[in-house]
Amino acid sequence: MREDLLKGLTDEQIAKVKACKNQEEVLKLAKEQGIELTSEQLAAVSGGGLCRSTPSFTCPKCGSSKVKSKYYENSINTWYGNDCQECGFHWNVDA
Ligand SMILES: [Zn+2]
């Protein structure tokens, strides 16, 4: 996480930026909010795990598509942690 790159933003704006799914959404949001994002910030947001294109997952347990996915990374691995909003099932998928 490189949240320090977003420190010029309010907590509310950061939360919104983090909720976006891809760079286009970040750009749209920034425009709506009147946020000036440097290319460095944009890269950090869209490529640094704060926000990136997240594939759609389907719950392997109940088949629901209401799945909340979060991207994680460490030095050896990247993965999505998924939480089914229907049945509460949690599983990880390699990214
Ligand atoms: Zn489920």
mmCIF file of N, CA, C and O and ligand atoms in Angstrom:
data_model
loop_
_atom_site.group_PDB
_atom_site.id
_atom_site.type_symbol
_atom_site.label_atom_id
_atom_site.label_comp_id
_atom_site.label_asym_id
_atom_site.label_seq_id
_atom_site.Cartn_x
_atom_site.Cartn_y
_atom_site.Cartn_z
ATOM 1 N N MET A 1 0.831 -1.198 0.000
ATOM 2 C CA MET A 1 0.000 0.000 0.000
ATOM 3 C C MET A 1 0.871 1.255 0.000
ATOM 4 O O MET A 1 1.819 1.355 0.768
ATOM 5 N N ARG A 2 0.529 2.182 -0.846
ATOM 6 C CA ARG A 2 1.268 3.435 -0.861
ATOM 7 C C ARG A 2 0.294 4.573 -0.627
ATOM 8 O O ARG A 2 0.139 5.462 -1.440
ATOM 9 N N GLU A 3 -0.370 4.497 0.502
ATOM 10 C CA GLU A 3 -1.421 5.464 0.795
ATOM 11 C C GLU A 3 -0.873 6.860 1.013
ATOM 12 O O GLU A 3 -1.605 7.841 0.900
ATOM 13 N N ASP A 4 0.413 6.925 1.337
ATOM 14 C CA ASP A 4 0.993 8.247 1.553
ATOM 15 C C ASP A 4 0.920 9.092 0.290
ATOM 16 O O ASP A 4 0.906 10.318 0.355
ATOM 17 N N LEU A 5 0.834 8.427 -0.849
ATOM 18 C CA LEU A 5 0.714 9.167 -2.102
ATOM 19 C C LEU A 5 -0.641 9.859 -2.211
ATOM 20 O O LEU A 5 -0.827 10.738 -3.028
ATOM 21 N N LEU A 6 -1.570 9.434 -1.382
ATOM 22 C CA LEU A 6 -2.915 9.999 -1.451
ATOM 23 C C LEU A 6 -3.175 10.969 -0.311
ATOM 24 O O LEU A 6 -4.293 11.363 -0.057
ATOM 25 N N LYS A 7 -2.136 11.386 0.355
ATOM 26 C CA LYS A 7 -2.352 12.151 1.576
ATOM 27 C C LYS A 7 -2.920 13.543 1.345
ATOM 28 O O LYS A 7 -3.369 14.179 2.278
ATOM 29 N N GLY A 8 -2.900 14.018 0.111
ATOM 30 C CA GLY A 8 -3.523 15.306 -0.158
ATOM 31 C C GLY A 8 -5.041 15.240 -0.197
ATOM 32 O O GLY A 8 -5.718 16.252 -0.251
ATOM 33 N N LEU A 9 -5.563 14.021 -0.147
ATOM 34 C CA LEU A 9 -7.008 13.835 -0.266
ATOM 35 C C LEU A 9 -7.656 13.693 1.105
ATOM 36 O O LEU A 9 -7.004 13.330 2.080
ATOM 37 N N THR A 10 -8.947 13.953 1.150
ATOM 38 C CA THR A 10 -9.671 13.735 2.398
ATOM 39 C C THR A 10 -9.902 12.240 2.584
ATOM 40 O O THR A 10 -9.818 11.462 1.623
ATOM 41 N N ASP A 11 -10.200 11.844 3.802
ATOM 42 C CA ASP A 11 -10.472 10.432 4.071
ATOM 43 C C ASP A 11 -11.600 9.912 3.196
ATOM 44 O O ASP A 11 -11.565 8.792 2.714
ATOM 45 N N GLU A 12 -12.590 10.755 3.012
ATOM 46 C CA GLU A 12 -13.742 10.353 2.204
ATOM 47 C C GLU A 12 -13.328 10.123 0.752
ATOM 48 O O GLU A 12 -13.747 9.152 0.125
ATOM 49 N N GLN A 13 -12.502 11.019 0.246
ATOM 50 C CA GLN A 13 -12.045 10.871 -1.142
ATOM 51 C C GLN A 13 -11.170 9.637 -1.302
ATOM 52 O O GLN A 13 -11.283 8.916 -2.288
ATOM 53 N N ILE A 14 -10.315 9.375 -0.302
ATOM 54 C CA ILE A 14 -9.469 8.189 -0.367
ATOM 55 C C ILE A 14 -10.326 6.928 -0.375
ATOM 56 O O ILE A 14 -10.084 6.002 -1.146
ATOM 57 N N ALA A 15 -11.347 6.923 0.464
ATOM 58 C CA ALA A 15 -12.231 5.761 0.519
ATOM 59 C C ALA A 15 -12.887 5.531 -0.837
ATOM 60 O O ALA A 15 -13.014 4.397 -1.302
ATOM 61 N N LYS A 16 -13.288 6.628 -1.479
ATOM 62 C CA LYS A 16 -13.922 6.512 -2.800
ATOM 63 C C LYS A 16 -12.928 6.018 -3.841
ATOM 64 O O LYS A 16 -13.261 5.190 -4.683
ATOM 65 N N VAL A 17 -11.727 6.554 -3.778
ATOM 66 C CA VAL A 17 -10.702 6.126 -4.731
ATOM 67 C C VAL A 17 -10.428 4.635 -4.561
ATOM 68 O O VAL A 17 -10.305 3.882 -5.525
ATOM 69 N N LYS A 18 -10.370 4.198 -3.318
ATOM 70 C CA LYS A 18 -10.079 2.789 -3.056
ATOM 71 C C LYS A 18 -11.206 1.870 -3.498
ATOM 72 O O LYS A 18 -10.988 0.691 -3.746
ATOM 73 N N ALA A 19 -12.404 2.416 -3.559
ATOM 74 C CA ALA A 19 -13.557 1.585 -3.913
ATOM 75 C C ALA A 19 -13.672 1.385 -5.420
ATOM 76 O O ALA A 19 -14.440 0.557 -5.882
ATOM 77 N N CYS A 20 -12.902 2.136 -6.180
ATOM 78 C CA CYS A 20 -13.011 2.026 -7.626
ATOM 79 C C CYS A 20 -12.372 0.726 -8.106
ATOM 80 O O CYS A 20 -11.601 0.102 -7.399
ATOM 81 N N LYS A 21 -12.713 0.353 -9.315
ATOM 82 C CA LYS A 21 -12.265 -0.942 -9.812
ATOM 83 C C LYS A 21 -11.148 -0.850 -10.848
ATOM 84 O O LYS A 21 -10.451 -1.805 -11.101
ATOM 85 N N ASN A 22 -11.012 0.284 -11.481
ATOM 86 C CA ASN A 22 -9.955 0.396 -12.488
ATOM 87 C C ASN A 22 -9.573 1.854 -12.679
ATOM 88 O O ASN A 22 -10.169 2.755 -12.081
ATOM 89 N N GLN A 23 -8.590 2.054 -13.491
ATOM 90 C CA GLN A 23 -8.049 3.390 -13.679
ATOM 91 C C GLN A 23 -9.079 4.356 -14.252
ATOM 92 O O GLN A 23 -9.104 5.526 -13.896
ATOM 93 N N GLU A 24 -9.935 3.858 -15.124
ATOM 94 C CA GLU A 24 -10.955 4.732 -15.714
ATOM 95 C C GLU A 24 -11.876 5.284 -14.629
ATOM 96 O O GLU A 24 -12.265 6.441 -14.653
ATOM 97 N N GLU A 25 -12.231 4.410 -13.673
ATOM 98 C CA GLU A 25 -13.101 4.851 -12.590
ATOM 99 C C GLU A 25 -12.412 5.877 -11.709
ATOM 100 O O GLU A 25 -13.034 6.806 -11.209
ATOM 101 N N VAL A 26 -11.113 5.683 -11.512
ATOM 102 C CA VAL A 26 -10.355 6.643 -10.703
ATOM 103 C C VAL A 26 -10.353 8.006 -11.395
ATOM 104 O O VAL A 26 -10.585 9.037 -10.770
ATOM 105 N N LEU A 27 -10.132 7.986 -12.695
ATOM 106 C CA LEU A 27 -10.089 9.233 -13.450
ATOM 107 C C LEU A 27 -11.436 9.943 -13.412
ATOM 108 O O LEU A 27 -11.515 11.157 -13.236
ATOM 109 N N LYS A 28 -12.499 9.151 -13.553
ATOM 110 C CA LYS A 28 -13.841 9.709 -13.541
ATOM 111 C C LYS A 28 -14.132 10.323 -12.170
ATOM 112 O O LYS A 28 -14.650 11.427 -12.064
ATOM 113 N N LEU A 29 -13.779 9.574 -11.146
ATOM 114 C CA LEU A 29 -13.981 10.024 -9.775
ATOM 115 C C LEU A 29 -13.209 11.310 -9.503
ATOM 116 O O LEU A 29 -13.725 12.271 -8.941
ATOM 117 N N ALA A 30 -11.957 11.325 -9.949
ATOM 118 C CA ALA A 30 -11.109 12.490 -9.724
ATOM 119 C C ALA A 30 -11.722 13.726 -10.377
ATOM 120 O O ALA A 30 -11.731 14.809 -9.806
ATOM 121 N N LYS A 31 -12.295 13.521 -11.558
ATOM 122 C CA LYS A 31 -12.932 14.608 -12.283
ATOM 123 C C LYS A 31 -14.155 15.118 -11.524
ATOM 124 O O LYS A 31 -14.337 16.312 -11.331
ATOM 125 N N GLU A 32 -14.974 14.171 -11.078
ATOM 126 C CA GLU A 32 -16.188 14.525 -10.340
ATOM 127 C C GLU A 32 -15.871 15.278 -9.051
ATOM 128 O O GLU A 32 -16.563 16.215 -8.672
ATOM 129 N N GLN A 33 -14.820 14.823 -8.376
ATOM 130 C CA GLN A 33 -14.477 15.386 -7.074
ATOM 131 C C GLN A 33 -13.564 16.593 -7.189
ATOM 132 O O GLN A 33 -13.249 17.228 -6.193
ATOM 133 N N GLY A 34 -13.123 16.869 -8.398
ATOM 134 C CA GLY A 34 -12.196 17.961 -8.568
ATOM 135 C C GLY A 34 -10.841 17.666 -7.962
ATOM 136 O O GLY A 34 -10.141 18.548 -7.483
ATOM 137 N N ILE A 35 -10.484 16.382 -7.957
ATOM 138 C CA ILE A 35 -9.204 15.974 -7.382
ATOM 139 C C ILE A 35 -8.127 16.039 -8.459
ATOM 140 O O ILE A 35 -8.325 15.555 -9.574
ATOM 141 N N GLU A 36 -7.024 16.629 -8.112
ATOM 142 C CA GLU A 36 -5.884 16.630 -9.019
ATOM 143 C C GLU A 36 -4.993 15.449 -8.677
ATOM 144 O O GLU A 36 -4.395 15.406 -7.611
ATOM 145 N N LEU A 37 -4.923 14.480 -9.558
ATOM 146 C CA LEU A 37 -4.048 13.335 -9.315
ATOM 147 C C LEU A 37 -2.827 13.444 -10.217
ATOM 148 O O LEU A 37 -2.961 13.639 -11.425
ATOM 149 N N THR A 38 -1.675 13.325 -9.622
ATOM 150 C CA THR A 38 -0.471 13.290 -10.440
ATOM 151 C C THR A 38 -0.391 11.910 -11.084
ATOM 152 O O THR A 38 -1.046 10.964 -10.635
ATOM 153 N N SER A 39 0.415 11.795 -12.142
ATOM 154 C CA SER A 39 0.544 10.491 -12.789
ATOM 155 C C SER A 39 1.123 9.471 -11.820
ATOM 156 O O SER A 39 0.816 8.282 -11.873
ATOM 157 N N GLU A 40 1.933 9.944 -10.900
ATOM 158 C CA GLU A 40 2.505 9.053 -9.893
ATOM 159 C C GLU A 40 1.403 8.519 -8.969
ATOM 160 O O GLU A 40 1.364 7.337 -8.630
ATOM 161 N N GLN A 41 0.520 9.407 -8.569
ATOM 162 C CA GLN A 41 -0.590 8.977 -7.712
ATOM 163 C C GLN A 41 -1.490 8.002 -8.439
ATOM 164 O O GLN A 41 -1.936 7.005 -7.891
ATOM 165 N N LEU A 42 -1.746 8.333 -9.702
ATOM 166 C CA LEU A 42 -2.619 7.486 -10.491
ATOM 167 C C LEU A 42 -2.024 6.087 -10.646
ATOM 168 O O LEU A 42 -2.713 5.079 -10.516
ATOM 169 N N ALA A 43 -0.724 6.050 -10.888
ATOM 170 C CA ALA A 43 -0.050 4.764 -11.024
ATOM 171 C C ALA A 43 -0.101 3.989 -9.712
ATOM 172 O O ALA A 43 -0.315 2.784 -9.697
ATOM 173 N N ALA A 44 0.064 4.709 -8.625
ATOM 174 C CA ALA A 44 0.033 4.053 -7.319
ATOM 175 C C ALA A 44 -1.347 3.501 -7.030
ATOM 176 O O ALA A 44 -1.510 2.403 -6.496
ATOM 177 N N VAL A 45 -2.360 4.281 -7.399
ATOM 178 C CA VAL A 45 -3.726 3.864 -7.137
ATOM 179 C C VAL A 45 -4.125 2.689 -8.009
ATOM 180 O O VAL A 45 -4.645 1.681 -7.535
ATOM 181 N N SER A 46 -3.841 2.805 -9.300
ATOM 182 C CA SER A 46 -4.347 1.782 -10.204
ATOM 183 C C SER A 46 -3.413 0.589 -10.325
ATOM 184 O O SER A 46 -3.830 -0.495 -10.693
ATOM 185 N N GLY A 47 -2.151 0.761 -9.989
ATOM 186 C CA GLY A 47 -1.229 -0.351 -10.138
ATOM 187 C C GLY A 47 -0.648 -0.837 -8.830
ATOM 188 O O GLY A 47 0.021 -1.850 -8.783
ATOM 189 N N GLY A 48 -0.900 -0.124 -7.754
ATOM 190 C CA GLY A 48 -0.250 -0.468 -6.504
ATOM 191 C C GLY A 48 -1.095 -1.282 -5.563
ATOM 192 O O GLY A 48 -0.794 -1.393 -4.391
ATOM 193 N N GLY A 49 -2.161 -1.857 -6.075
ATOM 194 C CA GLY A 49 -2.981 -2.701 -5.215
ATOM 195 C C GLY A 49 -4.130 -1.958 -4.569
ATOM 196 O O GLY A 49 -5.045 -2.568 -4.047
ATOM 197 N N LEU A 50 -4.094 -0.632 -4.612
ATOM 198 C CA LEU A 50 -5.218 0.112 -4.058
ATOM 199 C C LEU A 50 -6.425 -0.057 -4.945
ATOM 200 O O LEU A 50 -7.549 -0.123 -4.496
ATOM 201 N N CYS A 51 -6.160 -0.092 -6.204
ATOM 202 C CA CYS A 51 -7.261 -0.159 -7.149
ATOM 203 C C CYS A 51 -6.738 -0.811 -8.423
ATOM 204 O O CYS A 51 -5.713 -0.435 -8.934
ATOM 205 N N ARG A 52 -7.376 -1.792 -8.894
ATOM 206 C CA ARG A 52 -6.962 -2.404 -10.147
ATOM 207 C C ARG A 52 -8.149 -3.168 -10.711
ATOM 208 O O ARG A 52 -9.130 -3.382 -10.033
ATOM 209 N N SER A 53 -8.011 -3.561 -11.943
ATOM 210 C CA SER A 53 -9.085 -4.327 -12.543
ATOM 211 C C SER A 53 -9.221 -5.646 -11.800
ATOM 212 O O SER A 53 -8.284 -6.424 -11.733
ATOM 213 N N THR A 54 -10.364 -5.846 -11.228
ATOM 214 C CA THR A 54 -10.596 -7.068 -10.476
ATOM 215 C C THR A 54 -11.520 -7.973 -11.281
ATOM 216 O O THR A 54 -12.573 -7.550 -11.717
ATOM 217 N N PRO A 55 -11.095 -9.202 -11.503
ATOM 218 C CA PRO A 55 -11.975 -10.106 -12.230
ATOM 219 C C PRO A 55 -13.246 -10.372 -11.431
ATOM 220 O O PRO A 55 -13.260 -10.193 -10.214
ATOM 221 N N SER A 56 -14.280 -10.765 -12.114
ATOM 222 C CA SER A 56 -15.513 -11.117 -11.414
ATOM 223 C C SER A 56 -15.414 -12.544 -10.921
ATOM 224 O O SER A 56 -15.057 -13.441 -11.676
ATOM 225 N N PHE A 57 -15.724 -12.730 -9.676
ATOM 226 C CA PHE A 57 -15.692 -14.069 -9.117
ATOM 227 C C PHE A 57 -17.100 -14.517 -8.777
ATOM 228 O O PHE A 57 -17.970 -13.719 -8.479
ATOM 229 N N THR A 58 -17.277 -15.809 -8.839
ATOM 230 C CA THR A 58 -18.549 -16.411 -8.458
ATOM 231 C C THR A 58 -18.291 -17.307 -7.265
ATOM 232 O O THR A 58 -17.316 -18.059 -7.241
ATOM 233 N N CYS A 59 -19.131 -17.218 -6.282
ATOM 234 C CA CYS A 59 -18.947 -18.011 -5.072
ATOM 235 C C CYS A 59 -18.998 -19.500 -5.405
ATOM 236 O O CYS A 59 -19.979 -19.973 -5.989
ATOM 237 N N PRO A 60 -17.939 -20.248 -5.049
ATOM 238 C CA PRO A 60 -17.929 -21.685 -5.354
ATOM 239 C C PRO A 60 -18.894 -22.464 -4.467
ATOM 240 O O PRO A 60 -19.199 -23.618 -4.744
ATOM 241 N N LYS A 61 -19.375 -21.821 -3.424
ATOM 242 C CA LYS A 61 -20.241 -22.526 -2.490
ATOM 243 C C LYS A 61 -21.715 -22.377 -2.859
ATOM 244 O O LYS A 61 -22.446 -23.349 -2.947
ATOM 245 N N CYS A 62 -22.135 -21.123 -3.083
ATOM 246 C CA CYS A 62 -23.568 -20.899 -3.352
ATOM 247 C C CYS A 62 -23.826 -20.394 -4.762
ATOM 248 O O CYS A 62 -24.966 -20.269 -5.183
ATOM 249 N N GLY A 63 -22.762 -20.081 -5.515
ATOM 250 C CA GLY A 63 -22.949 -19.658 -6.898
ATOM 251 C C GLY A 63 -23.295 -18.196 -7.062
ATOM 252 O O GLY A 63 -23.538 -17.729 -8.168
ATOM 253 N N SER A 64 -23.323 -17.446 -5.973
ATOM 254 C CA SER A 64 -23.673 -16.032 -6.053
ATOM 255 C C SER A 64 -22.566 -15.233 -6.732
ATOM 256 O O SER A 64 -21.385 -15.554 -6.616
ATOM 257 N N SER A 65 -22.951 -14.189 -7.447
ATOM 258 C CA SER A 65 -21.941 -13.326 -8.047
ATOM 259 C C SER A 65 -21.722 -12.079 -7.191
ATOM 260 O O SER A 65 -20.975 -11.189 -7.564
ATOM 261 N N LYS A 66 -22.412 -12.014 -6.062
ATOM 262 C CA LYS A 66 -22.198 -10.888 -5.137
ATOM 263 C C LYS A 66 -20.977 -11.181 -4.288
ATOM 264 O O LYS A 66 -21.072 -11.590 -3.131
ATOM 265 N N VAL A 67 -19.829 -10.995 -4.903
ATOM 266 C CA VAL A 67 -18.568 -11.338 -4.252
ATOM 267 C C VAL A 67 -17.720 -10.078 -4.110
ATOM 268 O O VAL A 67 -17.554 -9.318 -5.059
ATOM 269 N N LYS A 68 -17.243 -9.862 -2.913
ATOM 270 C CA LYS A 68 -16.346 -8.736 -2.668
ATOM 271 C C LYS A 68 -14.917 -9.245 -2.764
ATOM 272 O O LYS A 68 -14.537 -10.157 -2.034
ATOM 273 N N SER A 69 -14.147 -8.672 -3.674
ATOM 274 C CA SER A 69 -12.778 -9.143 -3.861
ATOM 275 C C SER A 69 -11.793 -8.060 -3.453
ATOM 276 O O SER A 69 -12.004 -6.886 -3.717
ATOM 277 N N LYS A 70 -10.745 -8.473 -2.833
ATOM 278 C CA LYS A 70 -9.691 -7.540 -2.478
ATOM 279 C C LYS A 70 -8.362 -8.100 -2.950
ATOM 280 O O LYS A 70 -8.091 -9.282 -2.795
ATOM 281 N N TYR A 71 -7.574 -7.235 -3.562
ATOM 282 C CA TYR A 71 -6.283 -7.647 -4.087
ATOM 283 C C TYR A 71 -5.222 -7.542 -3.000
ATOM 284 O O TYR A 71 -5.142 -6.543 -2.292
ATOM 285 N N TYR A 72 -4.444 -8.596 -2.870
ATOM 286 C CA TYR A 72 -3.353 -8.591 -1.899
ATOM 287 C C TYR A 72 -2.048 -8.900 -2.604
ATOM 288 O O TYR A 72 -2.038 -9.597 -3.617
ATOM 289 N N GLU A 73 -0.971 -8.412 -2.032
ATOM 290 C CA GLU A 73 0.323 -8.813 -2.572
ATOM 291 C C GLU A 73 1.360 -8.813 -1.455
ATOM 292 O O GLU A 73 1.282 -8.044 -0.512
ATOM 293 N N ASN A 74 2.289 -9.726 -1.554
ATOM 294 C CA ASN A 74 3.479 -9.669 -0.716
ATOM 295 C C ASN A 74 4.665 -9.940 -1.628
ATOM 296 O O ASN A 74 4.524 -9.934 -2.849
ATOM 297 N N SER A 75 5.830 -10.182 -1.046
ATOM 298 C CA SER A 75 7.017 -10.290 -1.890
ATOM 299 C C SER A 75 7.016 -11.526 -2.774
ATOM 300 O O SER A 75 7.727 -11.575 -3.775
ATOM 301 N N ILE A 76 6.254 -12.541 -2.438
ATOM 302 C CA ILE A 76 6.295 -13.755 -3.253
ATOM 303 C C ILE A 76 4.992 -14.081 -3.968
ATOM 304 O O ILE A 76 4.965 -14.925 -4.845
ATOM 305 N N ASN A 77 3.935 -13.411 -3.621
ATOM 306 C CA ASN A 77 2.662 -13.834 -4.185
ATOM 307 C C ASN A 77 1.675 -12.666 -4.340
ATOM 308 O O ASN A 77 1.800 -11.654 -3.682
ATOM 309 N N THR A 78 0.758 -12.842 -5.271
ATOM 310 C CA THR A 78 -0.364 -11.915 -5.383
ATOM 311 C C THR A 78 -1.630 -12.733 -5.427
ATOM 312 O O THR A 78 -1.661 -13.810 -6.034
ATOM 313 N N TRP A 79 -2.661 -12.261 -4.785
ATOM 314 C CA TRP A 79 -3.890 -13.041 -4.763
ATOM 315 C C TRP A 79 -5.089 -12.143 -4.458
ATOM 316 O O TRP A 79 -4.942 -10.994 -4.046
ATOM 317 N N TYR A 80 -6.246 -12.682 -4.724
ATOM 318 C CA TYR A 80 -7.480 -12.012 -4.376
ATOM 319 C C TYR A 80 -8.110 -12.728 -3.199
ATOM 320 O O TYR A 80 -8.222 -13.959 -3.205
ATOM 321 N N GLY A 81 -8.476 -11.977 -2.210
ATOM 322 C CA GLY A 81 -9.255 -12.532 -1.110
ATOM 323 C C GLY A 81 -10.716 -12.230 -1.397
ATOM 324 O O GLY A 81 -11.090 -11.077 -1.572
ATOM 325 N N ASN A 82 -11.515 -13.262 -1.510
ATOM 326 C CA ASN A 82 -12.914 -13.083 -1.888
ATOM 327 C C ASN A 82 -13.852 -13.395 -0.726
ATOM 328 O O ASN A 82 -13.650 -14.365 -0.005
ATOM 329 N N ASP A 83 -14.864 -12.554 -0.599
ATOM 330 C CA ASP A 83 -15.893 -12.793 0.409
ATOM 331 C C ASP A 83 -17.247 -12.791 -0.270
ATOM 332 O O ASP A 83 -17.631 -11.815 -0.916
ATOM 333 N N CYS A 84 -17.957 -13.885 -0.126
ATOM 334 C CA CYS A 84 -19.309 -13.960 -0.686
ATOM 335 C C CYS A 84 -20.246 -13.144 0.192
ATOM 336 O O CYS A 84 -20.282 -13.313 1.409
ATOM 337 N N GLN A 85 -20.987 -12.242 -0.444
ATOM 338 C CA GLN A 85 -21.918 -11.401 0.307
ATOM 339 C C GLN A 85 -23.222 -12.137 0.604
ATOM 340 O O GLN A 85 -24.041 -11.662 1.367
ATOM 341 N N GLU A 86 -23.407 -13.288 0.003
ATOM 342 C CA GLU A 86 -24.643 -14.052 0.224
ATOM 343 C C GLU A 86 -24.489 -15.035 1.373
ATOM 344 O O GLU A 86 -25.245 -15.023 2.322
ATOM 345 N N CYS A 87 -23.474 -15.902 1.264
ATOM 346 C CA CYS A 87 -23.345 -16.964 2.268
ATOM 347 C C CYS A 87 -22.162 -16.757 3.202
ATOM 348 O O CYS A 87 -21.984 -17.508 4.154
ATOM 349 N N GLY A 88 -21.339 -15.729 2.930
ATOM 350 C CA GLY A 88 -20.235 -15.444 3.830
ATOM 351 C C GLY A 88 -19.008 -16.298 3.603
ATOM 352 O O GLY A 88 -18.036 -16.207 4.348
ATOM 353 N N PHE A 89 -19.023 -17.111 2.561
ATOM 354 C CA PHE A 89 -17.876 -17.962 2.264
ATOM 355 C C PHE A 89 -16.680 -17.102 1.881
ATOM 356 O O PHE A 89 -16.804 -16.118 1.167
ATOM 357 N N HIS A 90 -15.512 -17.488 2.383
ATOM 358 C CA HIS A 90 -14.285 -16.759 2.061
ATOM 359 C C HIS A 90 -13.302 -17.695 1.386
ATOM 360 O O HIS A 90 -13.109 -18.818 1.835
ATOM 361 N N TRP A 91 -12.706 -17.223 0.288
ATOM 362 C CA TRP A 91 -11.676 -18.030 -0.364
ATOM 363 C C TRP A 91 -10.686 -17.126 -1.078
ATOM 364 O O TRP A 91 -10.984 -15.975 -1.362
ATOM 365 N N ASN A 92 -9.520 -17.672 -1.339
ATOM 366 C CA ASN A 92 -8.467 -16.918 -2.015
ATOM 367 C C ASN A 92 -8.227 -17.484 -3.413
ATOM 368 O O ASN A 92 -8.338 -18.683 -3.637
ATOM 369 N N VAL A 93 -7.914 -16.574 -4.320
ATOM 370 C CA VAL A 93 -7.584 -16.974 -5.696
ATOM 371 C C VAL A 93 -6.272 -16.326 -6.061
ATOM 372 O O VAL A 93 -6.078 -15.133 -5.824
ATOM 373 N N ASP A 94 -5.362 -17.086 -6.623
ATOM 374 C CA ASP A 94 -4.102 -16.524 -7.077
ATOM 375 C C ASP A 94 -4.350 -15.492 -8.160
ATOM 376 O O ASP A 94 -5.146 -15.706 -9.074
ATOM 377 N N ALA A 95 -3.664 -14.367 -8.062
ATOM 378 C CA ALA A 95 -3.852 -13.319 -9.074
ATOM 379 C C ALA A 95 -2.814 -13.490 -10.173
ATOM 380 O O ALA A 95 -1.786 -14.094 -9.972
HETATM 381 ZN ZN ZN B 1 -21.714 -17.830 -1.369
#
